[in-house]
Amino acid sequence: MAQKTIIEVELTAGRYHAHPWGVSQYGIGEPEWPPSPWRLLRALAAAWFNYQTNGDCPQLRDALLNTLGRSGRPILIVPPVSFHELKFFQPIVRDIAEKVENPPPGAPKTRNVTQINYPADHRHLFAIVQGARFWFIFETGLEGQEKDLLKRLLGRIRYFGRSESRAALKLLDHKIKTSDSCPLFEAKPLEAFSGTQLGDRVARQVLCPGVRQQDGSLLFKASDLWCLDGRQGARNELPRHLTDACIEARRPLPNGCEWVDYALPAEAIVHELPRRRQRQPRADEVSVKEIRFCLARCIPIPVEQTVRVARAFRDAVVRNFKRMHSGVHSTALTGCGEDGTPQPGHEHLYYLPRPFRRSKFLEKLIVRVPNGRLTASELDALLSVERIRLVPDDPHPITVVAEAVLNTLAQPLASSHKWRSLTPLVIPEHIQREHRKAEWVDWVRKTLAGIDPSLHPCIHDECKPKRETVAVHRYGLHDSGSKDIGFTRRFGYLLELEFDQPVTLPKPAFGKDAHFGLGQFEPCQV
């Protein structure tokens, strides 16, 4: 009996389209990679339901899926990949109630008019896979009916990931063939490596079936792949779609699965230069890392107004720039391209209002320049702001005083075991509602991308999270189709994070509205 089950996935178009489970298309920067074993098991279950015949036995299906799902976290063999993105726009058609003038007696006073309101932008992230093949290796063997059923199910799968990710899957009875033109790399769970073995590797989150024993309450069941509560339904009744059930139950993950950090060699991911875009000449670029301002108002500015202050300052800067250079757009100042779409990569400015000496009032504003370069016109627009108002006709405006323009950071990037919140951190709503500490830590680990993946941040027990109400952005649409930018209130949290060893945080701020000052941390000790 073979001790391993090797499944080969061939991408017939050479591209792998897939978004991570449970993440909005606007909240991700890269496609799912490596491919999740959970996705493979879901594809096998879908193939059984879509093509089942009278001879297909549900007990045999469950036995096969349980064997693979409980065999341990599989090894993935992957070639080099590079990540790409496609953007397209889709018109949103809405029925708008229109008032009817002088309607006949008894007739309705309004009528629905179908209008195309707003072209919504969609992002399709995908991976270009060198050699167009990758493999799953499960540490278990199959024989007899289970092996025959697996072969039949793999032959029925026509795509893997999104529907445009066309694929052919098969069970290998021989070793994986290698070639000099296409190197192959092993992706294993991070826990399989010791500190000396980790080397130059990167960590990627992969959704795996749960392999803990019963005392860990995460034992995988085949039915976890298609229903949330384990009920199969009547003979002719289809269970509620798993995604809909998770949303209704406010569950980020279905039963029987968990996020696992897989380690990949750094050379397995090929970072390509971004596509060249035409832009205005920047011969007048100056080197600047940080600009420091002082905020003064007769009434103290509470920390809960952090985003409002940063937004008012940013809008004043953009107005000044447009007044200086009509028709010229600055992505560094706005964070958006010329078409208004948000730009990925966090290369635009961070506007960071800060309290002084951990008080509850804002007295400073730091503008951080990630790439260290601005044009003289952009710098002039920043330095020309003298007064901002949080609301129109505000009788108490905020005076802005420029203090310093620095080509090096005033406080060099610190390295510390412990980091504590300087401004509240706004976490995703589904985690905020549940108040589960374990999910907070998982989200923090995922958010602090760029730190050594072997480190495990935890929320310090002696510093329990403090909850505060803060203003955050709210984006919507008017009936006319124009964009509406307003504010709403959300809970933000003051945390203290502790790491296994001193670390340097890769970004100035994290979480929602990070570019407008929320989610800033400072070291407890340097």
Short mmCIF file of C-alpha atoms in Angstrom, two decimals:
data_model
loop_
_atom_site.label_atom_id
_atom_site.label_comp_id
_atom_site.label_asym_id
_atom_site.label_seq_id
_atom_site.Cartn_x
_atom_site.Cartn_y
_atom_site.Cartn_z
CA MET A 1 0.00 0.00 0.00
CA ALA A 2 1.35 3.44 -0.99
CA GLN A 3 2.12 5.68 1.98
CA LYS A 4 1.41 8.93 0.13
CA THR A 5 -1.33 10.35 -2.06
CA ILE A 6 -0.03 12.79 -4.69
CA ILE A 7 -2.55 14.95 -6.57
CA GLU A 8 -1.36 16.97 -9.56
CA VAL A 9 -3.13 20.17 -10.64
CA GLU A 10 -2.42 21.34 -14.19
CA LEU A 11 -3.57 24.86 -15.02
CA THR A 12 -4.56 24.66 -18.66
CA ALA A 13 -4.40 28.45 -19.07
CA GLY A 14 -1.30 28.84 -16.88
CA ARG A 15 -3.06 31.09 -14.38
CA TYR A 16 -4.44 30.43 -10.90
CA HIS A 17 -7.36 32.68 -9.89
CA ALA A 18 -8.40 32.45 -6.25
CA HIS A 19 -9.17 34.85 -3.42
CA PRO A 20 -8.52 33.89 0.23
CA TRP A 21 -11.54 32.56 2.09
CA GLY A 22 -13.73 35.17 3.77
CA VAL A 23 -11.82 38.25 2.58
CA SER A 24 -13.48 40.97 0.53
CA GLN A 25 -11.96 41.71 -2.86
CA TYR A 26 -11.23 45.23 -1.59
CA GLY A 27 -9.35 43.91 1.44
CA ILE A 28 -6.70 41.76 -0.25
CA GLY A 29 -3.50 42.62 -2.03
CA GLU A 30 -2.49 39.23 -3.43
CA PRO A 31 -4.25 36.06 -4.55
CA GLU A 32 -4.39 32.89 -2.47
CA TRP A 33 -1.01 31.21 -2.72
CA PRO A 34 -0.07 28.47 -2.01
CA PRO A 35 -3.43 26.89 -2.91
CA SER A 36 -5.39 25.80 0.15
CA PRO A 37 -5.96 22.08 0.86
CA TRP A 38 -9.43 23.11 2.09
CA ARG A 39 -10.19 24.32 -1.45
CA LEU A 40 -9.10 20.97 -2.90
CA LEU A 41 -11.39 19.01 -0.57
CA ARG A 42 -14.27 21.38 -1.38
CA ALA A 43 -13.66 20.78 -5.09
CA LEU A 44 -13.81 17.00 -4.56
CA ALA A 45 -17.07 17.32 -2.62
CA ALA A 46 -18.55 19.58 -5.31
CA ALA A 47 -17.55 17.09 -8.02
CA TRP A 48 -19.39 14.33 -6.14
CA PHE A 49 -22.59 16.37 -5.74
CA ASN A 50 -22.56 17.67 -9.31
CA TYR A 51 -21.96 14.34 -11.05
CA GLN A 52 -23.21 11.70 -8.62
CA THR A 53 -24.84 8.61 -10.07
CA ASN A 54 -26.95 5.89 -8.51
CA GLY A 55 -23.80 3.88 -7.89
CA ASP A 56 -22.07 6.64 -5.90
CA CYS A 57 -22.20 5.93 -2.17
CA PRO A 58 -22.31 8.85 0.33
CA GLN A 59 -20.56 6.70 2.95
CA LEU A 60 -17.66 6.07 0.56
CA ARG A 61 -17.49 9.80 -0.26
CA ASP A 62 -17.30 10.71 3.44
CA ALA A 63 -14.70 8.02 4.10
CA LEU A 64 -12.47 9.37 1.30
CA LEU A 65 -12.77 13.02 2.43
CA ASN A 66 -12.21 12.11 6.09
CA THR A 67 -9.11 10.09 5.18
CA LEU A 68 -7.57 13.04 3.33
CA GLY A 69 -8.77 15.70 5.78
CA ARG A 70 -7.47 13.89 8.87
CA SER A 71 -4.15 12.75 7.40
CA GLY A 72 -2.27 15.83 8.56
CA ARG A 73 -1.37 19.06 6.84
CA PRO A 74 -0.18 18.18 3.34
CA ILE A 75 3.07 19.22 1.72
CA LEU A 76 2.70 21.41 -1.36
CA ILE A 77 5.18 21.31 -4.24
CA VAL A 78 5.02 24.57 -6.16
CA PRO A 79 7.04 26.25 -8.93
CA PRO A 80 7.95 29.97 -8.98
CA VAL A 81 4.96 32.32 -9.30
CA SER A 82 4.38 36.02 -9.88
CA PHE A 83 1.24 37.91 -8.88
CA HIS A 84 -0.86 40.04 -11.19
CA GLU A 85 -4.12 41.94 -11.17
CA LEU A 86 -6.93 42.71 -13.61
CA LYS A 87 -9.34 45.60 -13.09
CA PHE A 88 -12.65 46.06 -14.83
CA PHE A 89 -15.79 48.11 -14.24
CA GLN A 90 -19.34 46.89 -13.97
CA PRO A 91 -22.32 49.28 -14.04
CA ILE A 92 -24.68 49.01 -11.08
CA VAL A 93 -28.32 49.25 -12.18
CA ARG A 94 -30.76 50.51 -9.56
CA ASP A 95 -34.47 51.27 -9.47
CA ILE A 96 -35.02 54.80 -8.19
CA ALA A 97 -38.39 56.06 -7.06
CA GLU A 98 -39.46 59.11 -9.08
CA LYS A 99 -42.33 61.36 -8.09
CA VAL A 100 -45.25 61.45 -10.55
CA GLU A 101 -46.73 64.89 -11.12
CA ASN A 102 -50.52 65.12 -11.07
CA PRO A 103 -51.25 61.36 -10.88
CA PRO A 104 -54.83 60.22 -11.64
CA PRO A 105 -57.03 59.48 -8.63
CA GLY A 106 -56.04 56.18 -7.05
CA ALA A 107 -52.81 55.89 -9.08
CA PRO A 108 -49.45 55.61 -7.27
CA LYS A 109 -47.66 58.87 -6.62
CA THR A 110 -44.24 57.41 -7.44
CA ARG A 111 -42.83 55.16 -10.13
CA ASN A 112 -39.61 53.18 -10.40
CA VAL A 113 -37.10 54.35 -12.98
CA THR A 114 -34.20 52.06 -13.85
CA GLN A 115 -30.92 53.94 -13.96
CA ILE A 116 -27.25 53.03 -14.25
CA ASN A 117 -25.85 54.71 -11.19
CA TYR A 118 -22.24 53.86 -10.69
CA PRO A 119 -19.58 51.78 -12.45
CA ALA A 120 -18.24 49.55 -9.66
CA ASP A 121 -14.62 48.52 -10.00
CA HIS A 122 -13.71 44.85 -9.53
CA ARG A 123 -10.26 43.44 -8.84
CA HIS A 124 -9.24 40.00 -10.04
CA LEU A 125 -5.96 38.89 -8.49
CA PHE A 126 -4.23 35.85 -9.93
CA ALA A 127 -0.90 34.03 -10.00
CA ILE A 128 1.13 33.20 -13.09
CA VAL A 129 2.51 29.72 -12.37
CA GLN A 130 5.75 28.73 -14.11
CA GLY A 131 5.24 25.31 -15.67
CA ALA A 132 1.50 25.55 -14.93
CA ARG A 133 1.58 22.62 -12.47
CA PHE A 134 1.63 22.15 -8.69
CA TRP A 135 1.08 19.18 -6.39
CA PHE A 136 -0.55 18.24 -3.07
CA ILE A 137 1.12 15.42 -1.11
CA PHE A 138 -1.03 13.85 1.63
CA GLU A 139 0.77 11.64 4.14
CA THR A 140 -1.65 8.76 3.74
CA GLY A 141 -2.27 6.01 1.25
CA LEU A 142 -5.47 4.99 -0.53
CA GLU A 143 -6.53 1.65 -1.94
CA GLY A 144 -9.54 -0.06 -3.41
CA GLN A 145 -12.79 1.86 -3.66
CA GLU A 146 -11.47 5.05 -2.08
CA LYS A 147 -8.68 5.30 -4.63
CA ASP A 148 -11.04 4.58 -7.53
CA LEU A 149 -13.51 7.20 -6.30
CA LEU A 150 -10.72 9.80 -5.97
CA LYS A 151 -9.65 9.17 -9.56
CA ARG A 152 -13.23 9.60 -10.79
CA LEU A 153 -13.76 12.81 -8.84
CA LEU A 154 -10.48 14.34 -10.00
CA GLY A 155 -11.44 13.57 -13.60
CA ARG A 156 -14.71 15.47 -13.14
CA ILE A 157 -13.09 18.75 -11.96
CA ARG A 158 -12.79 21.31 -14.76
CA TYR A 159 -11.51 24.33 -12.81
CA PHE A 160 -9.67 24.94 -9.53
CA GLY A 161 -10.20 28.26 -7.72
CA ARG A 162 -12.39 30.73 -9.59
CA SER A 163 -14.25 29.48 -12.64
CA GLU A 164 -11.80 31.13 -15.06
CA SER A 165 -8.95 29.13 -13.49
CA ARG A 166 -9.33 26.13 -15.81
CA ALA A 167 -7.55 23.03 -14.61
CA ALA A 168 -7.11 19.28 -15.04
CA LEU A 169 -6.50 17.19 -11.91
CA LYS A 170 -5.20 13.64 -11.64
CA LEU A 171 -3.79 11.15 -9.15
CA LEU A 172 -0.11 10.35 -9.64
CA ASP A 173 1.15 6.79 -9.29
CA HIS A 174 4.78 7.87 -9.75
CA LYS A 175 7.14 10.48 -8.37
CA ILE A 176 6.90 14.11 -9.40
CA LYS A 177 8.96 14.78 -12.50
CA THR A 178 11.34 17.74 -12.32
CA SER A 179 13.05 19.76 -15.04
CA ASP A 180 16.03 22.10 -15.09
CA SER A 181 13.96 24.87 -16.67
CA CYS A 182 11.39 24.96 -13.84
CA PRO A 183 12.64 24.61 -10.23
CA LEU A 184 10.22 23.24 -7.65
CA PHE A 185 9.90 24.25 -4.01
CA GLU A 186 8.39 22.61 -0.93
CA ALA A 187 5.80 24.49 1.09
CA LYS A 188 5.36 23.08 4.61
CA PRO A 189 3.65 24.32 7.78
CA LEU A 190 5.84 26.76 9.66
CA GLU A 191 5.76 24.53 12.74
CA ALA A 192 7.71 21.87 10.81
CA PHE A 193 10.83 24.07 10.81
CA SER A 194 13.17 24.92 13.64
CA GLY A 195 14.71 28.36 13.86
CA THR A 196 17.92 27.28 12.11
CA GLN A 197 16.04 25.51 9.31
CA LEU A 198 13.75 28.40 8.49
CA GLY A 199 16.39 30.37 6.62
CA ASP A 200 15.28 32.89 4.01
CA ARG A 201 11.63 31.88 3.88
CA VAL A 202 8.37 33.77 3.77
CA ALA A 203 5.15 32.78 5.53
CA ARG A 204 1.81 32.58 3.74
CA GLN A 205 -1.53 31.78 5.35
CA VAL A 206 -3.20 28.62 4.04
CA LEU A 207 -6.65 27.29 4.96
CA CYS A 208 -6.34 23.66 6.06
CA PRO A 209 -8.78 21.05 7.42
CA GLY A 210 -8.45 20.75 11.19
CA VAL A 211 -6.19 17.93 12.34
CA ARG A 212 -6.36 18.31 16.11
CA GLN A 213 -7.71 15.41 18.11
CA GLN A 214 -10.99 15.44 19.95
CA ASP A 215 -9.57 17.26 22.99
CA GLY A 216 -8.83 20.17 20.66
CA SER A 217 -12.43 20.25 19.38
CA LEU A 218 -11.32 20.69 15.77
CA LEU A 219 -11.73 17.18 14.38
CA PHE A 220 -12.54 17.45 10.68
CA LYS A 221 -15.75 15.94 9.29
CA ALA A 222 -16.62 15.61 5.62
CA SER A 223 -19.91 17.48 6.12
CA ASP A 224 -17.93 20.56 7.29
CA LEU A 225 -17.16 21.17 3.61
CA TRP A 226 -20.76 21.97 2.66
CA CYS A 227 -22.81 22.73 5.77
CA LEU A 228 -22.15 24.67 8.95
CA ASP A 229 -24.16 22.74 11.53
CA GLY A 230 -23.60 19.17 10.30
CA ARG A 231 -27.22 18.60 9.26
CA GLN A 232 -27.43 16.97 5.85
CA GLY A 233 -31.06 17.88 5.14
CA ALA A 234 -33.84 15.68 3.78
CA ARG A 235 -33.35 13.45 0.77
CA ASN A 236 -34.49 16.06 -1.77
CA GLU A 237 -33.51 19.11 0.27
CA LEU A 238 -30.28 20.98 -0.44
CA PRO A 239 -28.42 22.35 2.61
CA ARG A 240 -28.00 26.10 2.93
CA HIS A 241 -24.92 27.32 1.06
CA LEU A 242 -21.92 27.25 3.40
CA THR A 243 -20.92 30.86 2.68
CA ASP A 244 -24.44 32.16 3.35
CA ALA A 245 -24.60 30.13 6.57
CA CYS A 246 -21.27 31.55 7.77
CA ILE A 247 -22.36 35.13 7.03
CA GLU A 248 -25.69 34.63 8.78
CA ALA A 249 -23.98 33.09 11.82
CA ARG A 250 -21.23 35.77 11.77
CA ARG A 251 -18.60 33.09 11.51
CA PRO A 252 -15.35 33.96 9.70
CA LEU A 253 -14.52 30.25 9.18
CA PRO A 254 -16.62 27.10 8.84
CA ASN A 255 -16.26 24.21 11.26
CA GLY A 256 -13.30 21.87 10.97
CA CYS A 257 -10.77 24.23 9.36
CA GLU A 258 -8.14 26.72 10.49
CA TRP A 259 -5.55 29.12 9.10
CA VAL A 260 -2.05 27.63 9.02
CA ASP A 261 1.19 29.49 8.24
CA TYR A 262 3.07 27.72 5.44
CA ALA A 263 6.73 28.56 4.83
CA LEU A 264 7.96 29.10 1.27
CA PRO A 265 11.49 29.86 0.08
CA ALA A 266 11.73 33.53 -0.81
CA GLU A 267 12.78 32.70 -4.39
CA ALA A 268 9.49 30.85 -4.96
CA ILE A 269 7.72 34.21 -5.33
CA VAL A 270 8.98 36.39 -8.20
CA HIS A 271 8.41 40.08 -7.56
CA GLU A 272 8.11 41.88 -10.86
CA LEU A 273 8.50 45.58 -11.49
CA PRO A 274 5.13 47.35 -11.72
CA ARG A 275 3.84 48.29 -15.14
CA ARG A 276 5.27 51.60 -16.25
CA ARG A 277 2.77 54.45 -16.24
CA GLN A 278 3.03 57.86 -17.84
CA ARG A 279 3.30 60.61 -15.28
CA GLN A 280 4.33 64.21 -14.93
CA PRO A 281 8.10 64.82 -14.93
CA ARG A 282 9.49 64.76 -11.39
CA ALA A 283 12.81 66.45 -11.97
CA ASP A 284 12.21 68.64 -8.92
CA GLU A 285 12.03 65.73 -6.44
CA VAL A 286 13.38 66.35 -2.97
CA SER A 287 14.35 63.84 -0.32
CA VAL A 288 11.98 63.93 2.64
CA LYS A 289 11.02 61.22 5.11
CA GLU A 290 8.90 63.08 7.62
CA ILE A 291 7.20 66.45 8.08
CA ARG A 292 6.21 67.54 11.59
CA PHE A 293 3.38 69.94 12.42
CA CYS A 294 1.96 71.35 15.62
CA LEU A 295 -1.84 71.54 16.10
CA ALA A 296 -3.29 74.36 18.19
CA ARG A 297 -6.92 75.10 19.08
CA CYS A 298 -8.54 76.95 21.96
CA ILE A 299 -10.58 73.79 22.68
CA PRO A 300 -8.50 70.58 23.06
CA ILE A 301 -8.84 68.09 20.18
CA PRO A 302 -9.84 64.64 21.53
CA VAL A 303 -8.13 61.53 20.16
CA GLU A 304 -11.51 60.22 18.95
CA GLN A 305 -11.34 62.91 16.22
CA THR A 306 -8.07 61.55 14.79
CA VAL A 307 -9.50 60.64 11.38
CA ARG A 308 -11.46 63.89 11.07
CA VAL A 309 -8.33 65.94 11.75
CA ALA A 310 -6.21 63.94 9.29
CA ARG A 311 -8.93 64.11 6.63
CA ALA A 312 -9.37 67.86 7.01
CA PHE A 313 -5.60 68.38 6.71
CA ARG A 314 -5.31 66.05 3.70
CA ASP A 315 -8.22 67.79 1.90
CA ALA A 316 -6.59 71.18 2.52
CA VAL A 317 -3.30 69.91 1.07
CA VAL A 318 -5.04 68.57 -2.06
CA ARG A 319 -6.90 71.86 -2.55
CA ASN A 320 -3.65 73.80 -2.30
CA PHE A 321 -1.94 71.49 -4.80
CA LYS A 322 -4.78 71.79 -7.33
CA ARG A 323 -4.76 75.57 -6.94
CA MET A 324 -1.03 75.61 -7.70
CA HIS A 325 -1.19 73.15 -10.62
CA SER A 326 -4.51 72.98 -12.39
CA GLY A 327 -5.10 69.62 -14.09
CA VAL A 328 -2.15 67.84 -12.42
CA HIS A 329 -2.86 64.87 -10.14
CA SER A 330 -0.71 63.73 -7.21
CA THR A 331 -1.04 60.07 -6.22
CA ALA A 332 1.31 60.58 -3.27
CA LEU A 333 -1.04 63.14 -1.67
CA THR A 334 -4.38 61.48 -2.45
CA GLY A 335 -3.58 57.75 -2.41
CA CYS A 336 -5.68 57.35 -5.60
CA GLY A 337 -4.87 57.09 -9.28
CA GLU A 338 -6.08 59.61 -11.82
CA ASP A 339 -9.24 57.51 -12.31
CA GLY A 340 -10.02 57.71 -8.59
CA THR A 341 -9.23 54.07 -7.75
CA PRO A 342 -7.25 53.42 -4.53
CA GLN A 343 -3.61 52.56 -5.17
CA PRO A 344 -2.15 49.41 -3.52
CA GLY A 345 1.25 49.19 -1.89
CA HIS A 346 0.88 51.88 0.81
CA GLU A 347 3.32 54.17 -1.02
CA HIS A 348 1.19 57.30 -0.48
CA LEU A 349 1.45 59.59 2.52
CA TYR A 350 0.44 58.71 6.05
CA TYR A 351 -1.28 61.61 7.86
CA LEU A 352 -0.75 60.81 11.54
CA PRO A 353 -2.27 63.04 14.24
CA ARG A 354 -0.73 62.11 17.59
CA PRO A 355 -1.39 62.83 21.25
CA PHE A 356 1.44 64.28 23.31
CA ARG A 357 2.89 62.03 26.02
CA ARG A 358 -0.04 59.59 25.88
CA SER A 359 -2.62 62.26 26.71
CA LYS A 360 -6.16 62.06 25.35
CA PHE A 361 -5.77 65.12 23.15
CA LEU A 362 -4.09 65.62 19.76
CA GLU A 363 -1.26 68.14 19.68
CA LYS A 364 1.00 66.92 16.86
CA LEU A 365 0.58 65.81 13.25
CA ILE A 366 3.27 63.76 11.52
CA VAL A 367 3.26 63.27 7.75
CA ARG A 368 5.25 60.14 6.89
CA VAL A 369 6.55 59.68 3.32
CA PRO A 370 7.04 55.92 2.69
CA ASN A 371 9.21 56.19 -0.43
CA GLY A 372 11.19 59.19 0.88
CA ARG A 373 10.53 61.44 -2.14
CA LEU A 374 8.18 64.34 -2.91
CA THR A 375 8.13 66.96 -5.61
CA ALA A 376 8.77 70.55 -4.58
CA SER A 377 5.14 71.34 -5.48
CA GLU A 378 3.80 68.55 -3.23
CA LEU A 379 6.00 69.77 -0.37
CA ASP A 380 4.83 73.34 -0.90
CA ALA A 381 1.20 72.20 -0.76
CA LEU A 382 1.85 70.46 2.56
CA LEU A 383 3.68 73.41 4.11
CA SER A 384 1.13 75.99 2.94
CA VAL A 385 -1.68 74.68 5.15
CA GLU A 386 -2.24 77.18 7.96
CA ARG A 387 -5.73 76.41 9.24
CA ILE A 388 -8.20 73.52 9.01
CA ARG A 389 -11.82 73.08 10.10
CA LEU A 390 -13.43 69.80 11.13
CA VAL A 391 -16.84 70.94 9.84
CA PRO A 392 -17.79 73.81 7.53
CA ASP A 393 -18.08 77.18 9.30
CA ASP A 394 -16.45 75.69 12.39
CA PRO A 395 -16.14 78.57 14.90
CA HIS A 396 -13.07 76.89 16.41
CA PRO A 397 -10.60 76.16 13.58
CA ILE A 398 -7.33 74.33 14.16
CA THR A 399 -4.13 76.27 13.56
CA VAL A 400 -1.43 74.21 11.82
CA VAL A 401 2.19 75.21 12.36
CA ALA A 402 4.98 73.52 10.39
CA GLU A 403 7.89 72.61 12.68
CA ALA A 404 10.38 70.57 10.64
CA VAL A 405 11.03 68.88 7.29
CA LEU A 406 13.32 65.90 7.81
CA ASN A 407 15.13 63.68 5.31
CA THR A 408 15.67 61.17 8.13
CA LEU A 409 13.11 60.04 10.70
CA ALA A 410 13.11 62.14 13.86
CA GLN A 411 12.90 58.93 15.88
CA PRO A 412 14.67 56.08 14.03
CA LEU A 413 12.68 52.87 13.68
CA ALA A 414 12.80 51.27 17.10
CA SER A 415 13.05 47.61 17.95
CA SER A 416 11.19 46.39 21.01
CA HIS A 417 9.70 43.31 22.67
CA LYS A 418 6.55 45.21 23.57
CA TRP A 419 4.48 47.69 21.59
CA ARG A 420 1.47 49.61 22.84
CA SER A 421 -1.24 51.60 21.10
CA LEU A 422 -0.72 55.31 20.58
CA THR A 423 -4.11 55.71 18.86
CA PRO A 424 -7.01 53.21 18.84
CA LEU A 425 -6.81 50.25 16.47
CA VAL A 426 -10.05 49.48 14.59
CA ILE A 427 -10.29 45.75 13.89
CA PRO A 428 -12.68 43.94 11.49
CA GLU A 429 -16.29 44.03 12.60
CA HIS A 430 -16.83 40.24 12.74
CA ILE A 431 -13.90 39.90 15.17
CA GLN A 432 -14.95 42.97 17.13
CA ARG A 433 -18.44 41.56 17.71
CA GLU A 434 -17.21 38.20 18.96
CA HIS A 435 -14.57 39.56 21.41
CA ARG A 436 -12.51 36.38 20.96
CA LYS A 437 -8.89 36.98 21.95
CA ALA A 438 -7.54 34.12 19.80
CA GLU A 439 -9.04 35.66 16.66
CA TRP A 440 -7.63 39.06 17.61
CA VAL A 441 -4.14 37.57 17.77
CA ASP A 442 -4.60 35.78 14.42
CA TRP A 443 -5.74 39.01 12.80
CA VAL A 444 -2.85 40.97 14.34
CA ARG A 445 -0.36 38.41 13.04
CA LYS A 446 -1.82 38.64 9.55
CA THR A 447 -1.94 42.46 9.66
CA LEU A 448 1.66 42.89 10.81
CA ALA A 449 2.95 41.47 7.52
CA GLY A 450 6.70 41.89 7.07
CA ILE A 451 7.74 40.71 10.53
CA ASP A 452 9.63 37.46 10.92
CA PRO A 453 6.87 34.82 10.59
CA SER A 454 8.41 32.69 13.33
CA LEU A 455 7.47 35.35 15.90
CA HIS A 456 4.13 35.05 17.67
CA PRO A 457 2.64 38.32 18.94
CA CYS A 458 0.19 38.05 21.80
CA ILE A 459 -2.07 40.54 23.51
CA HIS A 460 -0.39 41.15 26.85
CA ASP A 461 -2.52 39.79 29.70
CA GLU A 462 -1.49 42.53 32.13
CA CYS A 463 -2.71 45.22 29.73
CA LYS A 464 -6.29 44.28 28.85
CA PRO A 465 -7.60 45.97 25.69
CA LYS A 466 -9.38 49.26 26.36
CA ARG A 467 -12.31 50.10 24.12
CA GLU A 468 -12.92 53.63 22.89
CA THR A 469 -15.33 55.11 20.36
CA VAL A 470 -13.66 56.79 17.39
CA ALA A 471 -14.79 58.41 14.16
CA VAL A 472 -13.97 56.45 10.97
CA HIS A 473 -14.70 56.93 7.29
CA ARG A 474 -18.00 55.81 5.82
CA TYR A 475 -18.25 55.52 2.04
CA GLY A 476 -21.54 55.40 0.18
CA LEU A 477 -23.46 56.50 -2.90
CA HIS A 478 -26.01 59.22 -3.53
CA ASP A 479 -29.07 58.38 -5.62
CA SER A 480 -27.51 60.46 -8.39
CA GLY A 481 -24.56 58.04 -8.48
CA SER A 482 -21.96 60.38 -6.99
CA LYS A 483 -19.72 59.17 -4.20
CA ASP A 484 -20.45 60.19 -0.64
CA ILE A 485 -17.67 60.32 1.97
CA GLY A 486 -18.81 60.78 5.53
CA PHE A 487 -18.03 59.54 9.01
CA THR A 488 -19.48 56.98 11.36
CA ARG A 489 -18.49 55.74 14.80
CA ARG A 490 -16.77 52.44 15.55
CA PHE A 491 -15.07 50.88 18.55
CA GLY A 492 -11.29 51.16 18.56
CA TYR A 493 -8.99 49.27 20.92
CA LEU A 494 -5.85 50.22 22.82
CA LEU A 495 -3.64 47.12 22.92
CA GLU A 496 -0.25 46.06 24.16
CA LEU A 497 1.53 43.52 21.93
CA GLU A 498 4.40 41.34 23.08
CA PHE A 499 6.76 39.43 20.75
CA ASP A 500 9.22 36.59 21.32
CA GLN A 501 12.12 38.91 20.52
CA PRO A 502 12.60 42.60 19.62
CA VAL A 503 10.93 43.54 16.33
CA THR A 504 10.47 46.64 14.20
CA LEU A 505 6.96 47.27 12.91
CA PRO A 506 6.95 47.48 9.10
CA LYS A 507 4.37 50.31 8.75
CA PRO A 508 3.57 53.49 10.70
CA ALA A 509 -0.04 52.38 11.40
CA PHE A 510 -2.40 49.41 10.94
CA GLY A 511 -6.07 48.53 10.56
CA LYS A 512 -8.92 50.65 9.24
CA ASP A 513 -8.03 54.26 8.35
CA ALA A 514 -4.34 53.60 9.06
CA HIS A 515 -3.36 56.34 6.56
CA PHE A 516 -5.43 58.78 8.63
CA GLY A 517 -3.82 58.10 12.00
CA LEU A 518 -5.63 55.16 13.58
CA GLY A 519 -3.67 52.07 14.64
CA GLN A 520 -0.38 53.75 15.58
CA PHE A 521 1.93 51.94 18.02
CA GLU A 522 4.91 53.03 20.07
CA PRO A 523 7.62 50.89 21.72
CA CYS A 524 7.36 50.28 25.45
CA GLN A 525 11.13 49.87 25.65
CA VAL A 526 13.90 50.51 23.12
#
